[in-house]
mmCIF file of C-alpha atoms and ligand atoms in Angstrom:
data_model
loop_
_atom_site.group_PDB
_atom_site.id
_atom_site.type_symbol
_atom_site.label_atom_id
_atom_site.label_comp_id
_atom_site.label_asym_id
_atom_site.label_seq_id
_atom_site.Cartn_x
_atom_site.Cartn_y
_atom_site.Cartn_z
ATOM 1 C CA MET B 1218 -14.285 56.060 -35.421
ATOM 2 C CA ILE B 1219 -17.052 54.011 -35.488
ATOM 3 C CA ARG B 1220 -16.334 50.536 -36.373
ATOM 4 C CA ILE B 1221 -18.716 47.923 -37.079
ATOM 5 C CA VAL B 1222 -17.998 44.177 -37.404
ATOM 6 C CA HIS B 1223 -20.106 42.350 -39.570
ATOM 7 C CA LEU B 1224 -19.878 38.210 -39.617
ATOM 8 C CA SER B 1225 -22.413 35.963 -41.606
ATOM 9 C CA ASP B 1226 -23.270 31.603 -41.891
ATOM 10 C CA LEU B 1227 -20.802 30.749 -39.068
ATOM 11 C CA HIS B 1228 -22.746 26.968 -39.390
ATOM 12 C CA LEU B 1229 -21.187 26.352 -36.629
ATOM 13 C CA SER B 1230 -21.409 22.117 -36.487
ATOM 14 C CA ASP B 1231 -19.484 19.218 -36.432
ATOM 15 C CA GLY B 1232 -18.228 18.735 -40.031
ATOM 16 C CA TYR B 1233 -19.400 22.141 -41.442
ATOM 17 C CA PHE B 1234 -16.594 24.702 -40.294
ATOM 18 C CA LEU B 1235 -13.381 24.938 -40.006
ATOM 19 C CA PRO B 1236 -12.002 25.253 -36.302
ATOM 20 C CA ASP B 1237 -8.807 26.606 -37.171
ATOM 21 C CA THR B 1238 -10.266 29.253 -39.512
ATOM 22 C CA ALA B 1239 -13.008 30.003 -36.793
ATOM 23 C CA GLU B 1240 -10.468 30.559 -33.791
ATOM 24 C CA ALA B 1241 -8.330 33.160 -36.032
ATOM 25 C CA VAL B 1242 -11.613 34.964 -36.768
ATOM 26 C CA ILE B 1243 -12.065 35.183 -33.041
ATOM 27 C CA GLU B 1244 -8.846 36.043 -32.779
ATOM 28 C CA SER B 1245 -8.709 38.741 -35.579
ATOM 29 C CA VAL B 1246 -11.690 40.425 -34.616
ATOM 30 C CA ASN B 1247 -10.749 40.550 -30.669
ATOM 31 C CA ASP B 1248 -7.559 42.242 -31.961
ATOM 32 C CA ILE B 1249 -10.535 45.008 -34.467
ATOM 33 C CA THR B 1250 -11.867 45.760 -31.169
ATOM 34 C CA PRO B 1251 -15.310 46.440 -32.261
ATOM 35 C CA ASP B 1252 -16.909 48.744 -30.986
ATOM 36 C CA ILE B 1253 -20.914 46.506 -32.252
ATOM 37 C CA LEU B 1254 -20.813 43.651 -33.886
ATOM 38 C CA VAL B 1255 -23.252 42.281 -35.951
ATOM 39 C CA ILE B 1256 -24.135 38.573 -36.676
ATOM 40 C CA THR B 1257 -26.472 37.616 -39.970
ATOM 41 C CA GLY B 1258 -27.568 34.680 -39.257
ATOM 42 C CA ASP B 1259 -26.714 30.535 -40.012
ATOM 43 C CA LEU B 1260 -25.059 30.721 -36.816
ATOM 44 C CA THR B 1261 -25.999 26.796 -36.958
ATOM 45 C CA GLN B 1262 -26.313 24.193 -39.546
ATOM 46 C CA TYR B 1263 -29.230 22.322 -38.598
ATOM 47 C CA GLY B 1264 -31.332 24.562 -35.760
ATOM 48 C CA SER B 1265 -30.046 21.763 -32.648
ATOM 49 C CA TYR B 1266 -29.463 22.321 -29.502
ATOM 50 C CA ASN B 1267 -26.089 21.342 -29.402
ATOM 51 C CA GLU B 1268 -25.043 23.645 -32.617
ATOM 52 C CA TYR B 1269 -27.033 26.477 -30.226
ATOM 53 C CA ARG B 1270 -24.787 25.868 -27.413
ATOM 54 C CA ASN B 1271 -21.419 25.879 -29.423
ATOM 55 C CA ALA B 1272 -22.154 28.751 -30.631
ATOM 56 C CA GLU B 1273 -23.127 30.949 -27.887
ATOM 57 C CA GLU B 1274 -20.098 30.046 -26.483
ATOM 58 C CA TRP B 1275 -18.035 30.914 -29.352
ATOM 59 C CA ILE B 1276 -19.509 34.428 -29.639
ATOM 60 C CA GLY B 1277 -19.489 34.806 -25.988
ATOM 61 C CA ARG B 1278 -15.584 34.994 -27.003
ATOM 62 C CA ILE B 1279 -15.770 38.063 -29.391
ATOM 63 C CA GLU B 1280 -15.257 40.890 -26.885
ATOM 64 C CA CYS B 1281 -17.814 43.477 -28.110
ATOM 65 C CA ARG B 1282 -20.916 44.286 -25.431
ATOM 66 C CA ASN B 1283 -22.614 45.587 -28.287
ATOM 67 C CA ARG B 1284 -23.937 43.204 -30.635
ATOM 68 C CA VAL B 1285 -26.856 42.570 -32.617
ATOM 69 C CA ILE B 1286 -27.669 38.613 -33.581
ATOM 70 C CA VAL B 1287 -30.424 37.766 -36.389
ATOM 71 C CA PRO B 1288 -31.595 33.693 -37.200
ATOM 72 C CA GLY B 1289 -30.407 32.718 -40.703
ATOM 73 C CA ASN B 1290 -32.867 29.988 -42.354
ATOM 74 C CA HIS B 1291 -30.584 26.937 -41.247
ATOM 75 C CA ASP B 1292 -30.926 28.332 -37.017
ATOM 76 C CA SER B 1293 -35.187 27.932 -38.085
ATOM 77 C CA ARG B 1294 -34.621 24.292 -38.734
ATOM 78 C CA ASN B 1295 -35.940 21.296 -36.867
ATOM 79 C CA VAL B 1296 -37.615 24.699 -34.561
ATOM 80 C CA GLY B 1297 -34.062 25.847 -33.860
ATOM 81 C CA TYR B 1298 -35.929 29.108 -33.590
ATOM 82 C CA LEU B 1299 -37.163 28.535 -30.202
ATOM 83 C CA LEU B 1300 -34.066 27.825 -29.115
ATOM 84 C CA PHE B 1301 -32.655 31.219 -31.180
ATOM 85 C CA GLU B 1302 -34.959 32.883 -28.788
ATOM 86 C CA GLU B 1303 -34.258 30.868 -25.538
ATOM 87 C CA ILE B 1304 -29.914 31.539 -26.225
ATOM 88 C CA PHE B 1305 -29.919 34.871 -27.961
ATOM 89 C CA GLY B 1306 -33.238 37.014 -27.338
ATOM 90 C CA LYS B 1307 -35.733 38.268 -29.779
ATOM 91 C CA ARG B 1308 -35.483 37.089 -33.307
ATOM 92 C CA SER B 1309 -36.269 40.494 -34.250
ATOM 93 C CA SER B 1310 -35.152 43.470 -32.336
ATOM 94 C CA SER B 1311 -33.780 47.613 -32.617
ATOM 95 C CA HIS B 1312 -30.410 48.634 -30.920
ATOM 96 C CA SER B 1313 -28.922 51.926 -30.035
ATOM 97 C CA PHE B 1314 -25.688 52.032 -29.575
ATOM 98 C CA GLY B 1315 -25.165 55.816 -29.193
ATOM 99 C CA ARG B 1316 -25.439 57.796 -32.554
ATOM 100 C CA VAL B 1317 -25.614 54.470 -34.311
ATOM 101 C CA THR B 1318 -29.383 52.668 -35.387
ATOM 102 C CA VAL B 1319 -29.213 48.514 -35.611
ATOM 103 C CA VAL B 1320 -32.635 47.018 -36.193
ATOM 104 C CA GLY B 1321 -32.270 43.653 -36.842
ATOM 105 C CA VAL B 1322 -35.189 40.987 -38.609
ATOM 106 C CA ASP B 1323 -35.557 37.695 -38.997
ATOM 107 C CA SER B 1324 -36.103 36.977 -42.627
ATOM 108 C CA SER B 1325 -36.396 33.223 -41.917
ATOM 109 C CA GLN B 1326 -39.292 30.746 -41.225
ATOM 110 C CA PRO B 1327 -39.424 27.448 -40.297
ATOM 111 C CA ASP B 1328 -37.499 25.005 -42.340
ATOM 112 C CA VAL B 1329 -38.059 26.891 -45.472
ATOM 113 C CA ASP B 1330 -34.873 27.962 -47.430
ATOM 114 C CA ASP B 1331 -36.689 31.307 -48.401
ATOM 115 C CA GLY B 1332 -36.328 34.475 -47.429
ATOM 116 C CA HIS B 1333 -39.025 36.914 -46.371
ATOM 117 C CA ILE B 1334 -39.994 40.059 -43.909
ATOM 118 C CA GLY B 1335 -43.669 40.531 -43.885
ATOM 119 C CA ARG B 1336 -46.006 43.446 -44.137
ATOM 120 C CA GLU B 1337 -46.510 43.143 -40.494
ATOM 121 C CA MET B 1338 -43.006 43.921 -39.598
ATOM 122 C CA TYR B 1339 -42.613 47.340 -41.860
ATOM 123 C CA ASP B 1340 -44.527 50.312 -39.764
ATOM 124 C CA TRP B 1341 -42.123 48.538 -36.586
ATOM 125 C CA ILE B 1342 -39.327 48.957 -38.831
ATOM 126 C CA ALA B 1343 -39.513 52.062 -40.232
ATOM 127 C CA GLU B 1344 -40.868 53.756 -35.625
ATOM 128 C CA CYS B 1345 -37.169 51.993 -35.391
ATOM 129 C CA PHE B 1346 -35.447 54.694 -37.333
ATOM 130 C CA ARG B 1347 -35.073 58.489 -35.749
ATOM 131 C CA PRO B 1348 -34.061 61.295 -37.403
ATOM 132 C CA GLY B 1349 -29.946 62.384 -36.507
ATOM 133 C CA GLU B 1350 -28.889 58.601 -36.350
ATOM 134 C CA ILE B 1351 -26.618 56.276 -38.844
ATOM 135 C CA ARG B 1352 -29.473 53.964 -39.755
ATOM 136 C CA VAL B 1353 -28.389 49.980 -40.002
ATOM 137 C CA PHE B 1354 -30.690 47.198 -41.082
ATOM 138 C CA ALA B 1355 -29.161 44.074 -40.910
ATOM 139 C CA LEU B 1356 -31.513 40.294 -42.469
ATOM 140 C CA HIS B 1357 -29.885 37.241 -42.917
ATOM 141 C CA HIS B 1358 -31.178 36.897 -46.830
ATOM 142 C CA HIS B 1359 -29.748 39.012 -49.392
ATOM 143 C CA LEU B 1360 -31.746 41.790 -50.426
ATOM 144 C CA LEU B 1361 -30.168 42.312 -53.610
ATOM 145 C CA PRO B 1362 -29.055 39.802 -56.441
ATOM 146 C CA VAL B 1363 -24.943 38.746 -55.607
ATOM 147 C CA PRO B 1364 -22.700 37.581 -58.309
ATOM 148 C CA MET B 1365 -20.822 34.485 -58.052
ATOM 149 C CA THR B 1366 -23.936 32.712 -56.930
ATOM 150 C CA GLY B 1367 -25.489 30.603 -59.565
ATOM 151 C CA ARG B 1368 -29.211 30.761 -60.454
ATOM 152 C CA GLU B 1369 -31.066 33.695 -58.126
ATOM 153 C CA ARG B 1370 -33.435 32.259 -55.535
ATOM 154 C CA GLN B 1371 -34.688 32.818 -51.848
ATOM 155 C CA ILE B 1372 -34.121 36.077 -52.517
ATOM 156 C CA PRO B 1373 -36.824 37.345 -50.505
ATOM 157 C CA VAL B 1374 -40.102 37.342 -51.174
ATOM 158 C CA ASP B 1375 -40.707 41.278 -50.357
ATOM 159 C CA ALA B 1376 -37.484 42.026 -51.678
ATOM 160 C CA GLY B 1377 -38.817 44.932 -53.585
ATOM 161 C CA ASP B 1378 -41.165 46.733 -50.731
ATOM 162 C CA VAL B 1379 -38.833 45.886 -47.982
ATOM 163 C CA LEU B 1380 -36.366 47.974 -49.670
ATOM 164 C CA GLU B 1381 -38.072 50.512 -51.301
ATOM 165 C CA LEU B 1382 -39.201 51.159 -47.133
ATOM 166 C CA LEU B 1383 -34.665 51.074 -46.263
ATOM 167 C CA CYS B 1384 -34.744 53.904 -48.599
ATOM 168 C CA ARG B 1385 -37.436 55.400 -47.109
ATOM 169 C CA CYS B 1386 -36.116 55.620 -44.165
ATOM 170 C CA ASP B 1387 -33.160 56.882 -45.586
ATOM 171 C CA VAL B 1388 -31.128 53.479 -43.945
ATOM 172 C CA ASP B 1389 -27.243 53.968 -44.976
ATOM 173 C CA LEU B 1390 -25.998 51.276 -44.546
ATOM 174 C CA VAL B 1391 -28.577 47.345 -45.173
ATOM 175 C CA LEU B 1392 -25.898 44.141 -43.439
ATOM 176 C CA CYS B 1393 -26.603 40.588 -44.814
ATOM 177 C CA GLY B 1394 -25.451 37.353 -45.982
ATOM 178 C CA HIS B 1395 -26.692 34.413 -46.931
ATOM 179 C CA LYS B 1396 -25.107 33.566 -50.340
ATOM 180 C CA HIS B 1397 -21.579 33.016 -48.710
ATOM 181 C CA VAL B 1398 -19.967 35.359 -51.188
ATOM 182 C CA PRO B 1399 -19.271 38.855 -49.857
ATOM 183 C CA TRP B 1400 -20.551 42.230 -52.393
ATOM 184 C CA VAL B 1401 -21.274 45.844 -51.880
ATOM 185 C CA TRP B 1402 -23.973 47.259 -53.694
ATOM 186 C CA ARG B 1403 -24.708 51.217 -53.432
ATOM 187 C CA LEU B 1404 -28.575 51.833 -54.432
ATOM 188 C CA ASN B 1405 -30.216 55.511 -53.567
ATOM 189 C CA GLY B 1406 -27.568 56.360 -51.212
ATOM 190 C CA MET B 1407 -27.761 52.916 -48.969
ATOM 191 C CA LEU B 1408 -24.751 50.652 -49.640
ATOM 192 C CA VAL B 1409 -26.607 47.193 -49.636
ATOM 193 C CA VAL B 1410 -23.616 44.728 -47.647
ATOM 194 C CA ASN B 1411 -23.678 41.008 -48.341
ATOM 195 C CA ALA B 1412 -20.619 38.942 -46.241
ATOM 196 C CA GLY B 1413 -19.174 36.616 -47.012
ATOM 197 C CA THR B 1414 -18.886 33.179 -44.636
ATOM 198 C CA ALA B 1415 -16.295 33.358 -41.792
ATOM 199 C CA CYS B 1416 -15.800 29.929 -40.832
ATOM 200 C CA SER B 1417 -17.884 26.824 -42.592
ATOM 201 C CA LYS B 1418 -16.843 25.115 -45.527
ATOM 202 C CA SER B 1419 -19.674 26.172 -47.778
ATOM 203 C CA ILE B 1420 -17.056 28.261 -50.222
ATOM 204 C CA LYS B 1421 -18.956 29.996 -53.765
ATOM 205 C CA ALA B 1422 -16.463 29.924 -56.725
ATOM 206 C CA ARG B 1423 -13.111 31.324 -56.151
ATOM 207 C CA THR B 1424 -14.120 33.572 -53.106
ATOM 208 C CA THR B 1425 -12.846 32.599 -49.615
ATOM 209 C CA HIS B 1426 -13.267 32.833 -46.073
ATOM 210 C CA CYS B 1427 -13.858 36.828 -44.944
ATOM 211 C CA TYR B 1428 -16.414 39.404 -43.172
ATOM 212 C CA ASN B 1429 -16.957 42.908 -43.231
ATOM 213 C CA LEU B 1430 -15.611 46.004 -41.126
ATOM 214 C CA ILE B 1431 -17.322 49.280 -41.641
ATOM 215 C CA GLU B 1432 -15.513 52.078 -39.420
ATOM 216 C CA MET B 1433 -17.244 55.425 -39.589
ATOM 217 C CA GLU B 1434 -15.566 58.804 -38.278
ATOM 218 C CA ASP B 1435 -17.286 61.967 -39.411
ATOM 219 C CA GLU B 1436 -19.150 62.035 -42.432
ATOM 220 C CA ARG B 1437 -16.371 59.272 -44.123
ATOM 221 C CA LEU B 1438 -17.106 55.674 -44.206
ATOM 222 C CA TRP B 1439 -14.956 53.125 -45.317
ATOM 223 C CA ILE B 1440 -15.247 49.382 -45.555
ATOM 224 C CA TYR B 1441 -13.002 46.120 -45.226
ATOM 225 C CA ARG B 1442 -13.219 43.011 -46.795
ATOM 226 C CA VAL B 1443 -11.387 41.243 -43.587
ATOM 227 C CA PHE B 1444 -10.030 37.858 -44.172
ATOM 228 C CA PRO B 1445 -10.149 34.968 -40.663
ATOM 229 C CA THR B 1446 -5.487 36.017 -40.952
ATOM 230 C CA GLY B 1447 -6.733 40.041 -40.222
ATOM 231 C CA LYS B 1448 -5.169 40.896 -43.635
ATOM 232 C CA ARG B 1449 -7.731 43.854 -44.983
ATOM 233 C CA GLU B 1450 -9.090 45.113 -48.264
ATOM 234 C CA LEU B 1451 -10.482 48.047 -48.635
ATOM 235 C CA ILE B 1452 -13.624 48.049 -50.845
ATOM 236 C CA VAL B 1453 -16.290 51.182 -50.180
ATOM 237 C CA ASP B 1454 -14.083 54.529 -49.221
ATOM 238 C CA LEU B 1455 -17.221 57.074 -49.222
ATOM 239 C CA MET B 1456 -17.417 60.647 -47.976
ATOM 240 C CA ASN B 1457 -21.174 61.677 -47.581
ATOM 241 C CA GLU B 1458 -22.191 64.635 -49.695
ATOM 242 C CA PRO B 1459 -24.598 67.321 -48.304
ATOM 243 C CA GLU B 1460 -28.223 67.144 -48.878
ATOM 244 C CA SER B 1461 -29.132 69.766 -51.391
HETATM 245 FE FE1 FE2 Z 2212 -25.569 29.932 -45.252
HETATM 246 FE FE1 FE2 Z 2213 -28.964 31.104 -45.006
#
């Protein structure tokens, strides 16, 4: 069994997040003992140094050594993308954790909320995925529209080309955030999984704080929506059909 915890949109800034909720999230994630932790951006609100230090401390309390963290649009504000690199390393990176490859890409731009991957990244992304592995792609911005989020905006300007690339690379899972609403789409055999906000005050409609737990065993995959209390809701139960 491989367990991936996917958190997003923490916004760990005074006045923008709920400390009790954040504490409960850390506790419930540690109870899961994930193999891999993916955080899809918006760790901070303004990309400031103090916020980054808080985020480093907060994330450091999650007991998982295999981490992939990408910045969100809020993290790239006020030259925060330089602090991201200083504290968390490269903004785009590829990691192999046993059978699982996770490619995390920075979809943010300085002081702009729109998403953007960029043609110059496509060849590198394709080279990161190798045959026989479970392929996971992580970015902050939503690659597909998400219900209950109002007028569509800030989707990566090259979302169509990136989706085609990921399908061509036989990516299994796309993990994203930004909209603060959880959702799962199945597209051409690929699961596009949006996380809600883990602990920020910015909640949409009647959604609530949550994160994703993806479990994989043999040919089977489960996705759970997990609430800060640790309570889970099964969203996807998938048996991968062998290709004919
Ligand atoms: Fe956010
Ligand atoms: Fe965002």
